[in-house]
Short mmCIF file of C-alpha atoms and ligand atoms in Angstrom, two decimals:
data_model
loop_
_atom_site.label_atom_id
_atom_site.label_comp_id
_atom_site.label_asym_id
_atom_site.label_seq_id
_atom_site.Cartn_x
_atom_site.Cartn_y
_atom_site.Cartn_z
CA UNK A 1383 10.69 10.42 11.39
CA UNK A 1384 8.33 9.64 8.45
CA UNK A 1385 7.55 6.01 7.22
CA UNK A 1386 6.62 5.60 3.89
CA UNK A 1387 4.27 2.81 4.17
CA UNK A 1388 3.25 2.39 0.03
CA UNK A 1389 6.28 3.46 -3.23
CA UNK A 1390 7.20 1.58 -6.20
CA UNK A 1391 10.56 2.75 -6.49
CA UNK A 1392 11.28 0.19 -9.13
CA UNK A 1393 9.02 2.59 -11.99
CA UNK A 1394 10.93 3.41 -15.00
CA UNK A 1395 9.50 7.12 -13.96
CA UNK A 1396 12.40 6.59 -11.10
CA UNK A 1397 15.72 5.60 -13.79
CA UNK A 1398 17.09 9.18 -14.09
CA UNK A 1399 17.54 9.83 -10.37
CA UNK A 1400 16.62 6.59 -8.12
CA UNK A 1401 20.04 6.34 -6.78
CA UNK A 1402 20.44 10.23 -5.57
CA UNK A 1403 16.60 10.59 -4.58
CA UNK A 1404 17.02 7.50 -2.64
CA UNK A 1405 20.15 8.75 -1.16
CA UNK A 1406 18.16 12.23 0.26
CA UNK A 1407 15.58 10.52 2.15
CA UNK A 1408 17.45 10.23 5.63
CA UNK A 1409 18.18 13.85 5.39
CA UNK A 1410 15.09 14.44 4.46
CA UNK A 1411 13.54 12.84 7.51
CA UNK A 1412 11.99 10.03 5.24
CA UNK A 1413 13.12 6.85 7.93
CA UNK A 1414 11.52 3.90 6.35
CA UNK A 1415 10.08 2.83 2.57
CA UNK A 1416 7.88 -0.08 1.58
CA UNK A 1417 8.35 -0.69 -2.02
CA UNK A 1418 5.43 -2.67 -3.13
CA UNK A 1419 5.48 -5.39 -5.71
CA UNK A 1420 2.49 -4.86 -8.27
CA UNK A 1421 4.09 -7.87 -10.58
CA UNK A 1422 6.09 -10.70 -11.20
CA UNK A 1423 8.35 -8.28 -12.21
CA UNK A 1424 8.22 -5.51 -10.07
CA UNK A 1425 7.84 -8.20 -7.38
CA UNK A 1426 11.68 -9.22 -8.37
CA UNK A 1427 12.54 -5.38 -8.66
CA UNK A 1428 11.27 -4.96 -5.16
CA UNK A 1429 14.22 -7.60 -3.32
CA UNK A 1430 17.06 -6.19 -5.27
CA UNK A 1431 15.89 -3.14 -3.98
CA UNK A 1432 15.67 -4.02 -0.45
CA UNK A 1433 19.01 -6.11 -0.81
CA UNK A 1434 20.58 -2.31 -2.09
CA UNK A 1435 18.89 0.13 0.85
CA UNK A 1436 18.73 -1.15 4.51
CA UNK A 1437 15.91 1.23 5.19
CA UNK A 1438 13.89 -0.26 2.47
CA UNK A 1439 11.77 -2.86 3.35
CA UNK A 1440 8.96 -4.83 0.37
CA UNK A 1441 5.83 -6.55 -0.35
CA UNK A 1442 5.62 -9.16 -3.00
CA UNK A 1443 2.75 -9.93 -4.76
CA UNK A 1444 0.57 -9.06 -7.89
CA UNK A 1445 -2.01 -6.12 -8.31
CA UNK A 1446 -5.38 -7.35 -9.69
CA UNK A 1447 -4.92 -5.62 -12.94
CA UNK A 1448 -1.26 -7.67 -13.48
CA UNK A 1449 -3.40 -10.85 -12.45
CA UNK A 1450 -3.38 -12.89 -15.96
CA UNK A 1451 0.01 -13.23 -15.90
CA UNK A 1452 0.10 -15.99 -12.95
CA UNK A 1453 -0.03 -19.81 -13.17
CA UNK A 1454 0.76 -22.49 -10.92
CA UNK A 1455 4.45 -22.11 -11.36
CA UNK A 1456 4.83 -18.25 -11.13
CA UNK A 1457 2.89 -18.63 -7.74
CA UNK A 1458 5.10 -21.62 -6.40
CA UNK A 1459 7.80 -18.97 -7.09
CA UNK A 1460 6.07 -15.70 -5.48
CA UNK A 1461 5.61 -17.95 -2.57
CA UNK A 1462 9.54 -18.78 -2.13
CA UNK A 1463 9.80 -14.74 -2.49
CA UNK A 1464 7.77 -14.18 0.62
CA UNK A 1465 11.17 -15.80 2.58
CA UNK A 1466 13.48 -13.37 1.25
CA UNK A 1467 15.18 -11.52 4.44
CA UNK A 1468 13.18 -7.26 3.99
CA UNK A 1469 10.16 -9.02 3.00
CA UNK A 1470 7.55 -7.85 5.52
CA UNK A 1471 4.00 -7.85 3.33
CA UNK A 1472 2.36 -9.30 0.63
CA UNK A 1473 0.90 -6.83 -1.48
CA UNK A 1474 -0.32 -4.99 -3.25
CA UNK A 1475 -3.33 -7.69 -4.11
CA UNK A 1476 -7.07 -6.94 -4.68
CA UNK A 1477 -9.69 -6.33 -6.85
CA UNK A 1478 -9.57 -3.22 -9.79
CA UNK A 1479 -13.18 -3.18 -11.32
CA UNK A 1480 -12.12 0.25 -12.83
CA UNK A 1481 -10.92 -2.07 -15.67
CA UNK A 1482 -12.70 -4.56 -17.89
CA UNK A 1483 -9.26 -6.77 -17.87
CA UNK A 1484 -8.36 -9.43 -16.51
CA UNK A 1485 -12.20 -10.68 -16.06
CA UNK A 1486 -13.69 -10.66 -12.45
CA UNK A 1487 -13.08 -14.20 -11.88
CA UNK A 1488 -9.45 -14.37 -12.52
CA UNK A 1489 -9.10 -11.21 -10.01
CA UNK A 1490 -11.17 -13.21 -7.33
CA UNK A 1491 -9.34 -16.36 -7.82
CA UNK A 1492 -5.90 -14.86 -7.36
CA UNK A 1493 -6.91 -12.22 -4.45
CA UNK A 1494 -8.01 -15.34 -2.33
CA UNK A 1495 -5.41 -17.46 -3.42
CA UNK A 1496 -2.70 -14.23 -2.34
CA UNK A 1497 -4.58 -14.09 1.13
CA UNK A 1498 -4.13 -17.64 1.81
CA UNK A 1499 -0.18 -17.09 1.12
CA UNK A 1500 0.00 -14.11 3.47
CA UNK A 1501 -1.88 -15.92 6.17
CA UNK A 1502 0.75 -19.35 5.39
CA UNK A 1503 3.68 -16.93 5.64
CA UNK A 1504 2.34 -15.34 8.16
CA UNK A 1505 2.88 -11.69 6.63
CA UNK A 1506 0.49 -8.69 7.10
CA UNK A 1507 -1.61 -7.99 3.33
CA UNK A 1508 -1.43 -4.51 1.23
CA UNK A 1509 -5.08 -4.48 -0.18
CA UNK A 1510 -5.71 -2.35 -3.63
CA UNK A 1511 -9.48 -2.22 -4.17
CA UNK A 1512 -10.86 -0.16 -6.81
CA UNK A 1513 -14.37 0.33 -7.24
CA UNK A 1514 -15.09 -2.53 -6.29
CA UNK A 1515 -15.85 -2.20 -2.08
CA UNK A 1516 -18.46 -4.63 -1.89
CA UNK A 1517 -16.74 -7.83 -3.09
CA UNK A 1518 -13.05 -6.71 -1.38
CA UNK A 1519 -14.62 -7.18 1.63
CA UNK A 1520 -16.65 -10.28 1.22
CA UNK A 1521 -14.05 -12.34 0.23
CA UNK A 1522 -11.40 -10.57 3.27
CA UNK A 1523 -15.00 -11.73 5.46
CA UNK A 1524 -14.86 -15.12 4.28
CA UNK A 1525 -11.20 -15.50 4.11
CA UNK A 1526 -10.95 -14.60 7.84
CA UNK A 1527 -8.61 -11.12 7.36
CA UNK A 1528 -8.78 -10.14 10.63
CA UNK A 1529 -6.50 -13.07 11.63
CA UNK A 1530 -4.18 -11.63 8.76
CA UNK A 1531 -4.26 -7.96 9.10
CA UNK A 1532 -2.97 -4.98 6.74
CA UNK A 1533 -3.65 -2.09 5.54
CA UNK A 1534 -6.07 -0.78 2.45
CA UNK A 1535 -3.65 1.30 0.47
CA UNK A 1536 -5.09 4.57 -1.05
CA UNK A 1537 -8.08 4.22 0.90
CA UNK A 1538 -11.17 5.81 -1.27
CA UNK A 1539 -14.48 4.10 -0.27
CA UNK A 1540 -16.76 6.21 2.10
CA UNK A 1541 -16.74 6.68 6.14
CA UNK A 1542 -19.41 3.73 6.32
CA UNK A 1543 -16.84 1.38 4.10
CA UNK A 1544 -13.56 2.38 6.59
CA UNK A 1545 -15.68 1.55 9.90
CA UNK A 1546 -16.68 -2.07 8.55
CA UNK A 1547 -12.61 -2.41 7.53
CA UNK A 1548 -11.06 -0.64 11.08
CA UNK A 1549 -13.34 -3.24 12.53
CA UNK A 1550 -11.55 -6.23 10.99
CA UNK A 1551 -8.59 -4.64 12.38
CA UNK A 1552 -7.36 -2.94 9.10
CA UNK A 1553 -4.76 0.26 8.96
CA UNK A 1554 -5.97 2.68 6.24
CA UNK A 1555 -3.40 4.23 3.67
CA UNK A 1556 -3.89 8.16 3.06
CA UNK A 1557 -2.08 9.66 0.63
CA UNK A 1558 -1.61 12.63 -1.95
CA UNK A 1559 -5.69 12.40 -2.87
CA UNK A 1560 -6.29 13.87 0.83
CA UNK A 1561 -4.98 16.94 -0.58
CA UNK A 1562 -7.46 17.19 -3.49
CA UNK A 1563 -9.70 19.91 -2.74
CA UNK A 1564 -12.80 17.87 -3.57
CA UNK A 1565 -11.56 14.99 -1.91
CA UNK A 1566 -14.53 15.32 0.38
CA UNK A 1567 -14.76 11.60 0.95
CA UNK A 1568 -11.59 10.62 1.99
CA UNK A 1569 -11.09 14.04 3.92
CA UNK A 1570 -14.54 12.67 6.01
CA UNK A 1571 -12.87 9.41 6.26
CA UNK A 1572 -9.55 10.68 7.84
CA UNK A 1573 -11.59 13.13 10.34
CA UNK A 1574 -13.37 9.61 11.40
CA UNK A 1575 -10.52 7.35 11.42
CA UNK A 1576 -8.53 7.16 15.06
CA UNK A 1577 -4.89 8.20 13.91
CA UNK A 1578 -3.63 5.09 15.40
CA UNK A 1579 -5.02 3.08 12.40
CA UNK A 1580 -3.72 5.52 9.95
CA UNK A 1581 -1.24 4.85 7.74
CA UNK A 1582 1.14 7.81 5.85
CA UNK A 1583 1.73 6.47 1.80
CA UNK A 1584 2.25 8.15 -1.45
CA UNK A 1585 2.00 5.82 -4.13
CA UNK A 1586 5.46 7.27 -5.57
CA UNK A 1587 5.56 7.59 -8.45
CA UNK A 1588 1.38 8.41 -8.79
CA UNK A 1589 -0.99 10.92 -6.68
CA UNK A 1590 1.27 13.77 -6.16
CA UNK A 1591 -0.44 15.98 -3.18
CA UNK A 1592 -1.24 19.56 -4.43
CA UNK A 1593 0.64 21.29 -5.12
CA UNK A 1594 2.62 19.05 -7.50
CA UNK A 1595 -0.85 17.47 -8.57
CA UNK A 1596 -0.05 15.66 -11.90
CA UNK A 1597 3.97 15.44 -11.72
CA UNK A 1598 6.05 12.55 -10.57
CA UNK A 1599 5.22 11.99 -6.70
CA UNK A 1600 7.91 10.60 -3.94
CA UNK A 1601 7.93 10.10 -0.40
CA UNK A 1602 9.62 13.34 0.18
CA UNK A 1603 5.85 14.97 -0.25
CA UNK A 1604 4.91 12.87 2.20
CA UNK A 1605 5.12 16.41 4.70
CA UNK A 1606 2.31 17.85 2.73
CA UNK A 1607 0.27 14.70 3.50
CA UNK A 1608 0.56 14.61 6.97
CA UNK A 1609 0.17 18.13 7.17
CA UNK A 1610 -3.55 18.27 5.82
CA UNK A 1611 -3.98 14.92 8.38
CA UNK A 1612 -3.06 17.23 10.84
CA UNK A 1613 -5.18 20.31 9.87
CA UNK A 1614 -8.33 17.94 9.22
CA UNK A 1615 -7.60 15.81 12.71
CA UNK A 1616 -7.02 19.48 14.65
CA UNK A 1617 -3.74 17.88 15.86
CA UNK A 1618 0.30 18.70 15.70
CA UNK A 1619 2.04 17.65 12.51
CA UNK A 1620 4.79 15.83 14.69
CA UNK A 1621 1.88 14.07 16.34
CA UNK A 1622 0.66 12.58 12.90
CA UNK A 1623 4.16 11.47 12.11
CA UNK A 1624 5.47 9.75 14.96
CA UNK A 1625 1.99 7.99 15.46
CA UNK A 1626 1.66 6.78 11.71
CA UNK A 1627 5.29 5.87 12.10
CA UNK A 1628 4.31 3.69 15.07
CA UNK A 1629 1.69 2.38 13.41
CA UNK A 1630 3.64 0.91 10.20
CA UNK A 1631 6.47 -0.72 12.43
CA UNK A 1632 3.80 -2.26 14.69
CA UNK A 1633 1.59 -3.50 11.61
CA UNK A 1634 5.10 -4.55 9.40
CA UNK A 1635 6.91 -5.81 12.57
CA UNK A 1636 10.00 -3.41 12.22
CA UNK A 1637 11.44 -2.91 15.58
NI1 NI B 1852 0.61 1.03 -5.48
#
């Protein structure tokens, strides 16, 4: 069955219908979520959600771009979070260069400060890195990663980018943009990646796969994901899920 390894089931976009969507995953072969925290907010969002669904497990943390809202305090309180029982990751943390706010600095400061908490807890990361490839991976260098291990969510960068993160031991995160047609980057990426370092994610509710490019995504398009995987790869379909499968309970420690 499929594992959703990346949703923020918590978005507003979700109020109408969260309770019945969530409801069709089983029979919909959908076997395991990861909602991911982006916020303080989202981050609390996240455990009432996995309290509510025994097949949802979360990340806590804060997304670069929600970075300004942390002090000391809010951190001494993200950290108690990472004890909360369904609390396999923290994530998603990072840098987002795409915007101008918050400034570099604070991004850095925060990113390192969010490894050292996954390494303490001893919890696998969810990286977000947006144009900005060069620094993610200096500071995951110097902060030792490959001692902490994750997975870069959404992965974009090029086939040169993914070998230098696979060798720290890093899971990549493919998702809707693999269905792009000019997605020629990422497509390259999955045909190099072994699948046993891929991870399946949507990003619910953002990055829709074609053909619902633009709409509200969930993790019941996560078929037309694996699908193209499977096509690029030259592999089955069932092949792609039960491996990526395996590969999320391994990395997230769900037996
Ligand atoms: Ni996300």
């Amino acid at each position: 069955m499929i594992f959703e390894s990346h949703a923020h089931y918590d978005d507003e976009k979700f109020n109408e219908d969260r309770e019945l969507l969530l409801a069709s995953m089983k029979e919909k072969g959908v076997e395991y979520i990861i909602n991911v925290g982006a916020s303080l907010r989202s981050t609390k969002e996240t455990i009432a959600l996995t309290e509510r669904y025994p097949f949802i497990y979360g990340a806590v943390g804060v997304h670069p771009s929600h970075t300004g809202e942390l002090n000391e305090e809010r951190f001494a309180w993200l950290e108690e979070q990472c004890r909360q029982p369904g609390i396999v990751a923290v994530g998603e943390i990072g840098l987002d260069y795409y915007w101008d706010e918050p400034e570099r600095e604070i991004q850095k400061k925060w990113f390192r400060r969010q490894l050292l908490l996954a390494e303490k807890e001893k919890l696998p990361v969810i990286i977000h890195s947006r144009d900005a490839a060069q620094d993610t991976f200096h500071i995951m260098q110097d902060m030792k990663c490959e001692n902490i291990g994750g997975v870069i969510h959404c992965f974009s960068y090029a086939k040169e980018m993914a070998e230098k993160f696979l060798d720290m031991g890093f899971y990549l995160g493919i998702g809707g943009v693999v269905t792009f047609q000019n997605a020629k980057t990422v497509k390259e990426v999955v045909n190099y990646a072994p699948l046993d370092r891929i991870l399946l994610e949507t990003d619910s509710p953002y990055l829709a796969p074609v053909p619902f490019r633009g709409k509200r995504n969930s993790s019941l398009n996560l078929p037309l994901i694996a699908e193209e995987i499977a096509k690029i790869k030259k592999t089955d379909y069932d092949k792609v899920i039960e491996e990526t499968n395996k590969n999320a309970r391994k990395l997230f420690h769900i037996d």
